[in-house]
mmCIF file of C-alpha atoms (C1' of nucleotides) in Angstrom:
data_model
loop_
_atom_site.group_PDB
_atom_site.id
_atom_site.type_symbol
_atom_site.label_atom_id
_atom_site.label_comp_id
_atom_site.label_asym_id
_atom_site.label_seq_id
_atom_site.Cartn_x
_atom_site.Cartn_y
_atom_site.Cartn_z
ATOM 1 C CA UNK A 174 10.766 25.361 6.094
ATOM 2 C CA UNK A 175 9.364 21.994 5.218
ATOM 3 C CA UNK A 176 7.759 19.934 8.056
ATOM 4 C CA UNK A 177 7.020 16.576 6.073
ATOM 5 C CA UNK A 178 3.734 15.642 7.931
ATOM 6 C CA UNK A 179 2.190 12.097 7.515
ATOM 7 C CA UNK A 180 -1.313 11.912 6.609
ATOM 8 C CA UNK A 181 -2.269 11.146 10.275
ATOM 9 C CA UNK A 182 -0.198 13.863 11.712
ATOM 10 C CA UNK A 183 -1.951 16.333 9.216
ATOM 11 C CA UNK A 184 -5.234 14.903 10.380
ATOM 12 C CA UNK A 185 -4.452 15.241 13.787
ATOM 13 C CA UNK A 186 -3.532 18.953 13.635
ATOM 14 C CA UNK A 187 -6.759 19.552 11.524
ATOM 15 C CA UNK A 188 -8.840 17.913 14.201
ATOM 16 C CA UNK A 189 -7.110 20.005 16.853
ATOM 17 C CA UNK A 190 -7.165 23.469 14.771
ATOM 18 C CA UNK A 191 -10.242 23.119 12.783
ATOM 19 C CA UNK A 192 -12.378 20.991 14.464
ATOM 20 C CA UNK A 193 -12.229 21.687 18.208
ATOM 21 C CA UNK A 194 -10.613 18.835 19.600
ATOM 22 C CA UNK A 195 -9.091 20.152 22.707
ATOM 23 C CA UNK A 196 -7.694 16.965 24.293
ATOM 24 C CA UNK A 197 -5.803 13.666 22.425
ATOM 25 C CA UNK A 198 -8.828 11.687 23.623
ATOM 26 C CA UNK A 199 -11.188 14.014 21.480
ATOM 27 C CA UNK A 200 -8.957 13.421 18.358
ATOM 28 C CA UNK A 201 -8.815 9.806 18.915
ATOM 29 C CA UNK A 202 -12.751 9.801 19.318
ATOM 30 C CA UNK A 203 -12.864 12.205 16.240
ATOM 31 C CA UNK A 204 -11.328 9.177 14.036
ATOM 32 C CA UNK A 205 -13.193 6.259 15.410
ATOM 33 C CA UNK A 206 -16.417 8.010 14.887
ATOM 34 C CA UNK A 207 -15.287 8.610 11.448
ATOM 35 C CA UNK A 208 -17.154 6.338 8.949
ATOM 36 C CA UNK A 209 -14.134 5.437 7.163
ATOM 37 C CA UNK A 210 -12.038 2.329 8.441
ATOM 38 C CA UNK A 211 -8.659 3.831 7.237
ATOM 39 C CA UNK A 212 -7.534 4.602 10.809
ATOM 40 C CA UNK A 213 -8.025 2.768 13.938
ATOM 41 C CA UNK A 214 -7.544 5.895 16.064
ATOM 42 C CA UNK A 215 -5.794 4.120 18.168
ATOM 43 C CA UNK A 216 -4.196 5.461 21.401
ATOM 44 C CA UNK A 217 -0.821 3.798 20.252
ATOM 45 C CA UNK A 218 -0.878 6.101 17.187
ATOM 46 C CA UNK A 219 -2.504 9.234 18.412
ATOM 47 C CA UNK A 220 -0.738 9.694 21.504
ATOM 48 C CA UNK A 221 3.034 9.307 19.901
ATOM 49 C CA UNK A 222 1.797 11.514 17.156
ATOM 50 C CA UNK A 223 0.592 14.432 19.357
ATOM 51 C CA UNK A 224 3.959 13.815 21.679
ATOM 52 C CA UNK A 225 6.093 13.981 18.681
ATOM 53 C CA UNK A 226 4.466 17.097 17.165
ATOM 54 C CA UNK A 227 4.785 18.730 21.069
ATOM 55 C CA UNK A 228 8.430 17.988 21.027
ATOM 56 C CA UNK A 229 9.108 19.636 17.382
ATOM 57 C CA UNK A 230 6.902 22.791 18.356
ATOM 58 C CA UNK A 231 3.901 22.337 16.673
ATOM 59 C CA UNK A 232 1.611 21.589 19.348
ATOM 60 C CA UNK A 233 1.432 23.498 22.917
ATOM 61 C CA UNK A 234 0.121 21.206 25.707
ATOM 62 C CA UNK A 235 -1.505 23.072 28.549
ATOM 63 C CA UNK A 236 -1.998 20.966 31.586
ATOM 64 C CA UNK A 237 -5.268 22.078 33.415
ATOM 65 C CA UNK A 238 -4.624 22.221 36.978
ATOM 66 C CA UNK A 239 -8.197 21.853 38.051
ATOM 67 C CA UNK A 240 -9.181 18.872 36.375
ATOM 68 C CA UNK A 241 -7.786 15.312 36.368
ATOM 69 C CA UNK A 242 -4.826 14.409 34.109
ATOM 70 C CA UNK A 243 -6.023 16.738 31.073
ATOM 71 C CA UNK A 244 -3.896 18.449 28.677
ATOM 72 C CA UNK A 245 -5.708 21.070 26.625
ATOM 73 C CA UNK A 246 -4.071 21.188 23.136
ATOM 74 C CA UNK A 247 -3.640 24.031 20.821
ATOM 75 C CA UNK A 248 -1.483 24.683 17.540
ATOM 76 C CA UNK A 249 1.524 26.850 17.695
ATOM 77 C CA UNK A 250 2.157 29.716 14.981
ATOM 78 C CA UNK A 251 4.606 27.102 13.551
ATOM 79 C CA UNK A 252 1.913 24.208 13.735
ATOM 80 C CA UNK A 253 -0.480 26.458 11.919
ATOM 81 C CA UNK A 254 1.945 26.860 9.122
ATOM 82 C CA UNK A 255 2.714 23.301 9.011
ATOM 83 C CA UNK A 256 -0.681 22.285 8.925
ATOM 84 C CA UNK A 257 -1.533 24.946 6.114
ATOM 85 C CA UNK A 258 1.663 23.571 4.629
ATOM 86 C CA UNK A 259 0.249 20.092 4.435
ATOM 87 C CA UNK A 260 -2.904 20.934 3.170
ATOM 88 C CA UNK A 261 -1.694 22.534 0.084
ATOM 89 C CA UNK A 262 1.237 19.815 -0.566
ATOM 90 C CA UNK A 263 0.460 19.298 -4.094
ATOM 91 C CA UNK A 264 2.226 15.734 -4.686
ATOM 92 C CA UNK A 265 0.121 14.687 -1.865
ATOM 93 C CA UNK A 266 -3.077 16.614 -2.326
ATOM 94 C CA UNK A 267 -3.394 15.279 -5.981
ATOM 95 C CA UNK A 268 -2.204 11.634 -5.319
ATOM 96 C CA UNK A 269 -5.154 9.154 -6.235
ATOM 97 C CA UNK A 270 -4.217 7.449 -2.917
ATOM 98 C CA UNK A 271 -4.913 3.774 -1.987
ATOM 99 C CA UNK A 272 -8.244 2.569 -3.429
ATOM 100 C CA UNK A 273 -8.946 -1.082 -2.396
ATOM 101 C CA UNK A 274 -11.785 -1.185 -5.186
ATOM 102 C CA UNK A 275 -9.562 0.410 -7.836
ATOM 103 C CA UNK A 276 -6.819 -2.159 -7.032
ATOM 104 C CA UNK A 277 -9.140 -4.935 -7.318
ATOM 105 C CA UNK A 278 -10.931 -3.628 -10.627
ATOM 106 C CA UNK A 279 -9.172 -5.383 -13.196
ATOM 107 C CA UNK A 280 -8.984 -8.745 -11.583
ATOM 108 C CA UNK A 281 -12.772 -9.351 -11.478
ATOM 109 C CA UNK A 282 -12.568 -11.146 -15.057
ATOM 110 C CA UNK A 283 -10.270 -13.749 -13.875
ATOM 111 C CA UNK A 284 -12.557 -15.093 -11.075
ATOM 112 C CA UNK A 285 -14.695 -18.019 -11.660
ATOM 113 C CA UNK A 286 -17.979 -16.923 -12.789
ATOM 114 C CA UNK A 287 -20.008 -17.901 -9.710
ATOM 115 C CA UNK A 288 -17.661 -16.261 -7.306
ATOM 116 C CA UNK A 289 -17.431 -13.027 -9.187
ATOM 117 C CA UNK A 290 -21.478 -12.942 -9.645
ATOM 118 C CA UNK A 291 -21.712 -13.345 -6.078
ATOM 119 C CA UNK A 292 -18.772 -11.173 -5.083
ATOM 120 C CA UNK A 293 -19.941 -8.059 -7.633
ATOM 121 C CA UNK A 294 -23.523 -8.414 -5.918
ATOM 122 C CA UNK A 295 -22.158 -8.319 -2.262
ATOM 123 C CA UNK A 296 -19.915 -5.449 -3.076
ATOM 124 C CA UNK A 297 -23.104 -3.344 -4.622
ATOM 125 C CA UNK A 298 -25.077 -4.376 -1.668
ATOM 126 C CA UNK A 299 -22.358 -3.371 0.681
ATOM 127 C CA UNK A 300 -21.728 0.113 -0.915
ATOM 128 C CA UNK A 301 -25.580 0.982 -1.514
ATOM 129 C CA UNK A 302 -26.093 0.426 2.276
ATOM 130 C CA UNK A 303 -23.134 2.340 3.039
ATOM 131 C CA UNK A 304 -24.000 5.382 0.566
ATOM 132 C CA UNK A 305 -27.339 5.269 2.479
ATOM 133 C CA UNK A 306 -25.670 5.365 6.062
ATOM 134 C CA UNK A 307 -23.553 7.937 4.934
ATOM 135 C CA UNK A 308 -26.507 10.335 3.621
ATOM 136 C CA UNK A 309 -28.036 9.982 7.061
ATOM 137 C CA UNK A 310 -24.883 10.752 8.698
ATOM 138 C CA UNK A 311 -24.234 13.820 6.701
ATOM 139 C CA UNK A 312 -26.742 15.708 8.571
ATOM 140 C CA UNK A 313 -24.906 15.663 12.029
ATOM 141 C CA UNK A 314 -21.527 17.023 10.565
ATOM 142 C CA UNK A 315 -19.721 20.027 10.446
ATOM 143 C CA UNK A 316 -18.539 21.369 7.556
ATOM 144 C CA UNK A 317 -14.866 19.944 7.331
ATOM 145 C CA UNK A 318 -16.225 16.213 8.064
ATOM 146 C CA UNK A 319 -19.254 17.029 5.543
ATOM 147 C CA UNK A 320 -16.951 17.632 2.720
ATOM 148 C CA UNK A 321 -15.135 14.447 3.447
ATOM 149 C CA UNK A 322 -18.217 12.459 3.421
ATOM 150 C CA UNK A 323 -19.748 14.299 0.246
ATOM 151 C CA UNK A 324 -16.879 13.333 -1.653
ATOM 152 C CA UNK A 325 -17.040 9.516 0.172
ATOM 153 C CA UNK A 326 -20.663 9.077 -1.430
ATOM 154 C CA UNK A 327 -19.730 10.550 -4.740
ATOM 155 C CA UNK A 328 -16.842 8.033 -4.955
ATOM 156 C CA UNK A 329 -19.371 5.092 -3.959
ATOM 157 C CA UNK A 330 -21.613 6.084 -6.577
ATOM 158 C CA UNK A 331 -19.164 6.212 -9.238
ATOM 159 C CA UNK A 332 -18.138 2.937 -8.199
ATOM 160 C CA UNK A 333 -21.785 1.727 -8.766
ATOM 161 C CA UNK A 334 -22.008 3.175 -11.934
ATOM 162 C CA UNK A 335 -18.738 1.768 -13.011
ATOM 163 C CA UNK A 336 -20.017 -2.101 -11.895
ATOM 164 C CA UNK A 337 -23.113 -1.250 -14.071
ATOM 165 C CA UNK A 338 -21.204 -0.266 -17.188
ATOM 166 C CA UNK A 339 -18.845 -3.285 -16.625
ATOM 167 C CA UNK A 340 -20.791 -6.325 -15.136
ATOM 168 C CA UNK A 341 -24.493 -5.277 -16.018
ATOM 169 C CA UNK A 342 -25.267 -9.268 -16.466
ATOM 170 C CA UNK A 343 -23.744 -10.023 -13.035
ATOM 171 C CA UNK A 344 -25.323 -6.684 -11.206
ATOM 172 C CA UNK A 345 -28.474 -7.457 -13.026
ATOM 173 C CA UNK A 346 -30.777 -4.162 -14.145
ATOM 174 C CA UNK A 347 -33.686 -6.365 -14.043
ATOM 175 C CA UNK A 348 -36.271 -4.389 -11.696
ATOM 176 C CA UNK A 349 -34.100 -1.145 -11.453
ATOM 177 C CA UNK A 350 -35.098 1.891 -13.629
ATOM 178 C CA UNK B 227 -10.282 -20.802 5.248
ATOM 179 C CA UNK B 228 -9.269 -17.201 6.049
ATOM 180 C CA UNK B 229 -6.007 -15.831 4.986
ATOM 181 C CA UNK B 230 -5.887 -11.926 5.842
ATOM 182 C CA UNK B 231 -3.606 -10.785 3.119
ATOM 183 C CA UNK B 232 -2.142 -7.041 3.103
ATOM 184 C CA UNK B 233 -3.149 -4.979 0.284
ATOM 185 C CA UNK B 234 0.285 -5.078 -1.009
ATOM 186 C CA UNK B 235 0.428 -8.921 -0.577
ATOM 187 C CA UNK B 236 -2.864 -9.160 -2.663
ATOM 188 C CA UNK B 237 -1.242 -7.186 -5.400
ATOM 189 C CA UNK B 238 1.899 -9.278 -5.374
ATOM 190 C CA UNK B 239 -0.313 -12.331 -5.975
ATOM 191 C CA UNK B 240 -2.228 -10.740 -8.829
ATOM 192 C CA UNK B 241 0.935 -9.348 -10.434
ATOM 193 C CA UNK B 242 2.430 -12.951 -10.489
ATOM 194 C CA UNK B 243 -0.991 -14.633 -11.313
ATOM 195 C CA UNK B 244 -2.587 -12.245 -13.408
ATOM 196 C CA UNK B 245 0.172 -9.886 -14.971
ATOM 197 C CA UNK B 246 2.534 -12.543 -15.728
ATOM 198 C CA UNK B 247 5.528 -11.489 -13.226
ATOM 199 C CA UNK B 248 7.656 -14.448 -13.332
ATOM 200 C CA UNK B 249 10.191 -13.101 -10.778
ATOM 201 C CA UNK B 250 10.090 -10.861 -7.355
ATOM 202 C CA UNK B 251 12.097 -8.221 -9.400
ATOM 203 C CA UNK B 252 9.384 -7.813 -11.920
ATOM 204 C CA UNK B 253 6.954 -7.399 -9.344
ATOM 205 C CA UNK B 254 8.951 -4.482 -7.640
ATOM 206 C CA UNK B 255 9.069 -3.244 -11.495
ATOM 207 C CA UNK B 256 5.390 -3.356 -11.905
ATOM 208 C CA UNK B 257 4.775 -1.328 -8.762
ATOM 209 C CA UNK B 258 7.330 1.260 -9.564
ATOM 210 C CA UNK B 259 6.249 1.766 -13.153
ATOM 211 C CA UNK B 260 2.708 2.086 -11.847
ATOM 212 C CA UNK B 261 1.789 5.710 -11.759
ATOM 213 C CA UNK B 262 0.512 6.001 -8.298
ATOM 214 C CA UNK B 263 2.845 6.630 -5.732
ATOM 215 C CA UNK B 264 1.376 4.839 -3.110
ATOM 216 C CA UNK B 265 3.553 1.767 -3.116
ATOM 217 C CA UNK B 266 7.410 2.581 -3.507
ATOM 218 C CA UNK B 267 8.161 -1.120 -4.942
ATOM 219 C CA UNK B 268 10.974 -1.538 -2.404
ATOM 220 C CA UNK B 269 12.562 -4.539 -2.264
ATOM 221 C CA UNK B 270 12.636 -4.326 1.480
ATOM 222 C CA UNK B 271 8.527 -4.482 1.124
ATOM 223 C CA UNK B 272 8.479 -7.198 -1.783
ATOM 224 C CA UNK B 273 11.012 -9.307 -1.009
ATOM 225 C CA UNK B 274 9.936 -10.334 2.466
ATOM 226 C CA UNK B 275 6.509 -10.377 1.540
ATOM 227 C CA UNK B 276 7.122 -12.863 -1.144
ATOM 228 C CA UNK B 277 9.230 -14.998 1.497
ATOM 229 C CA UNK B 278 6.274 -14.969 3.792
ATOM 230 C CA UNK B 279 3.685 -15.805 1.330
ATOM 231 C CA UNK B 280 6.344 -18.810 0.550
ATOM 232 C CA UNK B 281 6.338 -20.027 3.766
ATOM 233 C CA UNK B 282 2.836 -20.237 4.249
ATOM 234 C CA UNK B 283 2.176 -22.103 1.083
ATOM 235 C CA UNK B 284 0.736 -19.415 -1.226
ATOM 236 C CA UNK B 285 3.880 -19.010 -3.643
ATOM 237 C CA UNK B 286 6.119 -21.585 -4.932
ATOM 238 C CA UNK B 287 9.430 -20.746 -6.059
ATOM 239 C CA UNK B 288 11.620 -22.668 -8.578
ATOM 240 C CA UNK B 289 15.150 -21.853 -8.417
ATOM 241 C CA UNK B 290 16.218 -21.918 -12.255
ATOM 242 C CA UNK B 291 19.313 -24.065 -12.502
ATOM 243 C CA UNK B 292 20.634 -22.841 -15.883
ATOM 244 C CA UNK B 293 20.493 -18.966 -15.020
ATOM 245 C CA UNK B 294 21.712 -16.584 -12.442
ATOM 246 C CA UNK B 295 20.036 -16.538 -9.062
ATOM 247 C CA UNK B 296 16.590 -16.910 -10.259
ATOM 248 C CA UNK B 297 13.175 -17.870 -8.688
ATOM 249 C CA UNK B 298 10.487 -18.238 -10.747
ATOM 250 C CA UNK B 299 7.147 -17.712 -8.849
ATOM 251 C CA UNK B 300 4.153 -19.444 -9.269
ATOM 252 C CA UNK B 301 0.741 -19.462 -7.004
ATOM 253 C CA UNK B 302 -0.144 -22.835 -5.528
ATOM 254 C CA UNK B 303 -3.897 -23.975 -5.369
ATOM 255 C CA UNK B 304 -3.878 -22.387 -1.735
ATOM 256 C CA UNK B 305 -2.349 -19.108 -3.148
ATOM 257 C CA UNK B 306 -4.899 -18.793 -5.992
ATOM 258 C CA UNK B 307 -8.011 -19.369 -3.234
ATOM 259 C CA UNK B 308 -6.328 -16.991 -0.905
ATOM 260 C CA UNK B 309 -6.173 -14.432 -4.045
ATOM 261 C CA UNK B 310 -9.690 -14.838 -4.806
ATOM 262 C CA UNK B 311 -10.937 -14.386 -1.348
ATOM 263 C CA UNK B 312 -8.866 -10.855 -1.121
ATOM 264 C CA UNK B 313 -10.299 -9.943 -4.077
ATOM 265 C CA UNK B 314 -13.799 -10.378 -2.979
ATOM 266 C CA UNK B 315 -13.159 -9.478 0.573
ATOM 267 C CA UNK B 316 -16.254 -7.105 1.105
ATOM 268 C CA UNK B 317 -15.357 -4.820 3.947
ATOM 269 C CA UNK B 318 -12.064 -4.479 2.104
ATOM 270 C CA UNK B 319 -13.226 -4.025 -1.233
ATOM 271 C CA UNK B 320 -16.040 -1.549 -0.549
ATOM 272 C CA UNK B 321 -13.831 0.590 1.767
ATOM 273 C CA UNK B 322 -13.717 4.295 0.608
ATOM 274 C CA UNK B 323 -9.773 4.011 0.924
ATOM 275 C CA UNK B 324 -7.146 6.710 1.892
ATOM 276 C CA UNK B 325 -7.558 9.650 -0.194
ATOM 277 C CA UNK B 326 -5.291 12.608 0.543
ATOM 278 C CA UNK B 327 -7.782 14.901 -1.605
ATOM 279 C CA UNK B 328 -10.660 13.969 0.579
ATOM 280 C CA UNK B 329 -8.824 14.336 3.752
ATOM 281 C CA UNK B 330 -7.908 17.688 2.959
ATOM 282 C CA UNK B 331 -11.410 18.841 1.097
ATOM 283 C CA UNK B 332 -13.081 20.576 4.012
ATOM 284 C CA UNK B 333 -10.109 22.385 4.917
ATOM 285 C CA UNK B 334 -9.657 24.685 1.912
ATOM 286 C CA UNK B 335 -11.981 27.383 3.818
ATOM 287 C CA UNK B 336 -9.624 27.776 6.755
ATOM 288 C CA UNK B 337 -6.572 28.875 4.387
ATOM 289 C CA UNK B 338 -5.751 32.346 4.270
ATOM 290 C CA UNK B 339 -7.239 33.407 0.873
ATOM 291 C CA UNK B 340 -3.981 33.750 -1.357
ATOM 292 C CA UNK B 341 -2.682 30.539 0.015
ATOM 293 C CA UNK B 342 -5.884 28.918 -0.796
ATOM 294 C CA UNK B 343 -6.077 30.327 -4.376
ATOM 295 C CA UNK B 344 -2.399 29.373 -5.279
ATOM 296 C CA UNK B 345 -3.023 26.034 -3.776
ATOM 297 C CA UNK B 346 -6.334 25.404 -5.304
ATOM 298 C CA UNK B 347 -4.760 26.157 -8.814
ATOM 299 C CA UNK B 348 -1.604 24.235 -8.274
ATOM 300 C CA UNK B 349 -3.738 21.281 -7.252
ATOM 301 C CA UNK B 350 -5.958 21.924 -10.366
ATOM 302 C CA UNK B 351 -2.963 22.054 -12.538
ATOM 303 C CA UNK B 352 -1.303 18.859 -11.032
ATOM 304 C CA UNK B 353 -4.543 16.879 -11.742
ATOM 305 C CA UNK B 354 -4.979 18.043 -15.128
ATOM 306 C CA UNK B 355 -1.680 17.107 -16.094
ATOM 307 C CA UNK B 356 -1.560 13.897 -14.518
ATOM 308 C CA UNK B 357 -4.892 12.807 -16.194
ATOM 309 C CA UNK B 358 -3.219 13.764 -19.632
ATOM 310 C CA UNK B 359 -0.375 11.781 -18.603
ATOM 311 C CA UNK B 360 -2.448 8.830 -17.770
ATOM 312 C CA UNK B 361 -4.443 8.940 -20.771
ATOM 313 C CA UNK B 362 -1.359 8.695 -23.077
ATOM 314 C CA UNK B 363 -0.071 5.800 -20.621
ATOM 315 C CA UNK B 364 -3.507 4.215 -20.874
ATOM 316 C CA UNK B 365 -2.864 2.520 -24.629
ATOM 317 C CA UNK B 366 0.234 0.691 -23.691
ATOM 318 C CA UNK B 367 -1.648 -1.194 -20.659
ATOM 319 C CA UNK B 368 -2.994 -4.659 -20.281
ATOM 320 C CA UNK B 369 -6.469 -4.881 -18.996
ATOM 321 C CA UNK B 370 -5.673 -5.201 -15.370
ATOM 322 C CA UNK B 371 -3.647 -2.228 -15.089
ATOM 323 C CA UNK B 372 -5.957 -0.424 -17.358
ATOM 324 C CA UNK B 373 -9.076 -0.513 -15.471
ATOM 325 C CA UNK B 374 -7.183 0.709 -12.614
ATOM 326 C CA UNK B 375 -5.740 3.779 -14.658
ATOM 327 C CA UNK B 376 -9.336 4.284 -15.978
ATOM 328 C CA UNK B 377 -10.517 4.453 -12.514
ATOM 329 C CA UNK B 378 -7.696 7.210 -11.886
ATOM 330 C CA UNK B 379 -8.657 9.161 -14.325
ATOM 331 C CA UNK B 380 -12.544 9.293 -13.385
ATOM 332 C CA UNK B 381 -11.476 9.954 -9.618
ATOM 333 C CA UNK B 382 -9.201 13.093 -11.068
ATOM 334 C CA UNK B 383 -12.259 14.507 -13.200
ATOM 335 C CA UNK B 384 -14.428 13.997 -10.271
ATOM 336 C CA UNK B 385 -12.209 16.108 -7.977
ATOM 337 C CA UNK B 386 -11.805 18.609 -10.593
ATOM 338 C CA UNK B 387 -15.600 19.159 -10.973
ATOM 339 C CA UNK B 388 -15.491 19.356 -7.333
ATOM 340 C CA UNK B 389 -13.282 21.879 -7.099
ATOM 341 C CA UNK B 390 -15.406 23.657 -9.945
ATOM 342 C CA UNK B 391 -18.260 23.587 -7.780
ATOM 343 C CA UNK B 392 -16.895 24.581 -4.706
ATOM 344 C CA UNK B 393 -14.187 27.355 -5.604
ATOM 345 C CA UNK B 394 -15.299 28.495 -8.844
ATOM 346 C CA UNK B 395 -13.646 32.019 -8.211
ATOM 347 C CA UNK B 396 -10.247 30.663 -7.169
ATOM 348 C CA UNK B 397 -10.234 28.386 -10.249
ATOM 349 C CA UNK B 398 -11.353 30.770 -12.505
ATOM 350 C CA UNK B 399 -13.866 29.774 -15.600
ATOM 351 C CA UNK B 400 -12.827 32.800 -17.607
ATOM 352 C CA UNK B 401 -11.236 31.641 -20.861
ATOM 353 C CA UNK B 402 -12.875 27.875 -20.611
ATOM 354 C CA UNK B 403 -15.392 26.569 -22.291
ATOM 355 C "C1'" DC C 95 -22.438 2.711 44.405
ATOM 356 C "C1'" DC C 96 -21.706 1.430 39.641
ATOM 357 C "C1'" DG C 97 -21.065 1.556 35.099
ATOM 358 C "C1'" DA C 98 -20.527 4.382 31.252
ATOM 359 C "C1'" DA C 99 -17.855 7.518 29.272
ATOM 360 C "C1'" DC C 100 -13.505 10.660 29.731
ATOM 361 C "C1'" DA C 101 -8.575 10.409 29.623
ATOM 362 C "C1'" DT C 102 -3.388 9.316 29.127
ATOM 363 C "C1'" DG C 103 -0.333 6.084 28.182
ATOM 364 C "C1'" DT C 104 2.878 1.825 27.135
ATOM 365 C "C1'" DA C 105 4.636 -2.867 25.128
ATOM 366 C "C1'" DA C 106 4.970 -6.169 21.597
ATOM 367 C "C1'" DC C 107 4.360 -6.545 17.189
ATOM 368 C "C1'" DC C 108 3.881 -5.925 11.942
ATOM 369 C "C1'" DT C 109 4.601 -3.963 7.669
ATOM 370 C "C1'" DG C 110 6.100 -0.724 5.183
ATOM 371 C "C1'" DT C 111 10.391 2.892 4.326
ATOM 372 C "C1'" DT C 112 14.860 4.261 2.640
ATOM 373 C "C1'" DA C 113 19.725 2.933 1.803
ATOM 374 C "C1'" DC C 114 23.053 -0.205 1.220
ATOM 375 C "C1'" DA C 115 25.441 -4.476 -0.422
ATOM 376 C "C1'" DT C 116 26.119 -7.688 -4.141
ATOM 377 C "C1'" DG C 117 26.675 -9.787 -8.131
ATOM 378 C "C1'" DA C 118 25.406 -11.846 -13.338
ATOM 379 C "C1'" DT C 119 23.800 -10.525 -17.933
ATOM 380 C "C1'" DT C 120 23.264 -7.852 -22.054
ATOM 381 C "C1'" DA C 121 23.713 -4.223 -25.190
ATOM 382 C "C1'" DC C 122 26.858 -0.737 -27.168
ATOM 383 C "C1'" DG D 95 35.148 -3.185 -21.232
ATOM 384 C "C1'" DT D 96 31.711 -0.571 -19.506
ATOM 385 C "C1'" DA D 97 26.900 1.031 -18.124
ATOM 386 C "C1'" DA D 98 22.562 -0.452 -17.964
ATOM 387 C "C1'" DT D 99 19.488 -3.735 -16.618
ATOM 388 C "C1'" DC D 100 18.209 -7.590 -14.225
ATOM 389 C "C1'" DA D 101 18.137 -9.904 -10.007
ATOM 390 C "C1'" DT D 102 18.246 -10.787 -4.692
ATOM 391 C "C1'" DG D 103 18.538 -9.735 -0.388
ATOM 392 C "C1'" DT D 104 19.483 -7.128 4.597
ATOM 393 C "C1'" DA D 105 19.724 -3.437 8.121
ATOM 394 C "C1'" DA D 106 17.809 0.089 10.359
ATOM 395 C "C1'" DC D 107 14.362 2.840 10.973
ATOM 396 C "C1'" DA D 108 9.313 4.753 11.109
ATOM 397 C "C1'" DG D 109 4.849 4.831 11.772
ATOM 398 C "C1'" DG D 110 1.282 2.279 12.424
ATOM 399 C "C1'" DT D 111 -1.797 -2.025 15.028
ATOM 400 C "C1'" DT D 112 -3.798 -4.365 18.725
ATOM 401 C "C1'" DA D 113 -3.949 -5.254 23.476
ATOM 402 C "C1'" DC D 114 -3.248 -4.077 27.979
ATOM 403 C "C1'" DA D 115 -2.950 -0.911 32.170
ATOM 404 C "C1'" DT D 116 -4.359 2.863 35.063
ATOM 405 C "C1'" DG D 117 -6.957 5.884 37.134
ATOM 406 C "C1'" DT D 118 -11.264 10.049 37.143
ATOM 407 C "C1'" DT D 119 -15.244 12.234 36.533
ATOM 408 C "C1'" DC D 120 -20.362 11.987 35.878
ATOM 409 C "C1'" DG D 121 -25.221 10.462 35.317
ATOM 410 C "C1'" DG D 122 -28.782 7.329 37.396
#
DNA sequence: CCGAACATGTAACCTGTTACATGATTAC
DNA sequence: GTAATCATGTAACAGGTTACATGTTCGG
């Protein structure tokens, strides 16, 4: 059977199943704590997604008697199947994704020289400090998130490399090794 | 002044201004012809976006008298400013974006061995054939789109590399050089 | 006792999707 | 003449966003 999960839905399932998020709140937290800004981890996305998937039998909720209003979440077998399918789904898993840097890559030559130079340097600086931050962050992570961050670092370094190749003058090699 | 364009809006402006799309239809075409599946280039996205930006003074439409119902599009000075701002916008331009491969990277170990092996090989095959396709495509492109496709190829090759490092047995080095 | 963190949820909104509708022009 | 391409648009829907609303538990 085909399930057709969105990227967020798949991510939610994997948070529950592979990263030990027991509650919707923890799932939200994981998204908010994640270094990428792609998902806000808004309750307006997470709670409806979990309700949808509960209603279609992918998630089971157990309302804890003892505690405050807390649902403990777990995947059903159907949910596990859907998640595995989502991980492997080839036309999704191989797509190049939405990359703002890439989208802009060919537009730099069309900027006025000053704006371009300043922009390229600002981008370079941002990326460098993000890489630094990601490296530190790396230590604290479980394997699932670690792989993601590792790939983020590789991506950012590729971007720096690309900048150095295409805009050596604007970036400035002076002082570097 | 701050304009806060979406990624699609910025892309539309750059199609008009830097890639010579005269009509909304051509903008749509460009998105549809682009190898990445991220945007459908649906008229339901493009036409409203152009109307929005026309109403806020970023685009000017000139209804061609002679022809059928055809609007020739061009950016206003305000539109050019907004586009340049969008290109340079650092917290956007440096974000790692939404990458389905990366999102799934840490989940492979959790799949049943057979599913995983089959999945990894399928992903590898898909990526390899996409790279091949992209390389051929490259010849036919203007510089703006070419830079994007070049970065897509680099990304896909990084992914293959990553697979080879993390899943050598599943991918299989035998027969390769 | 008070603030921070935990926990769930809704409402209004925005922007994208697919599918549909219409018609003109061009190439064969 | 008819099929493909060019061209514009709308309607219903889906899935996100921010902002708001509410209440509990725990640490100091």
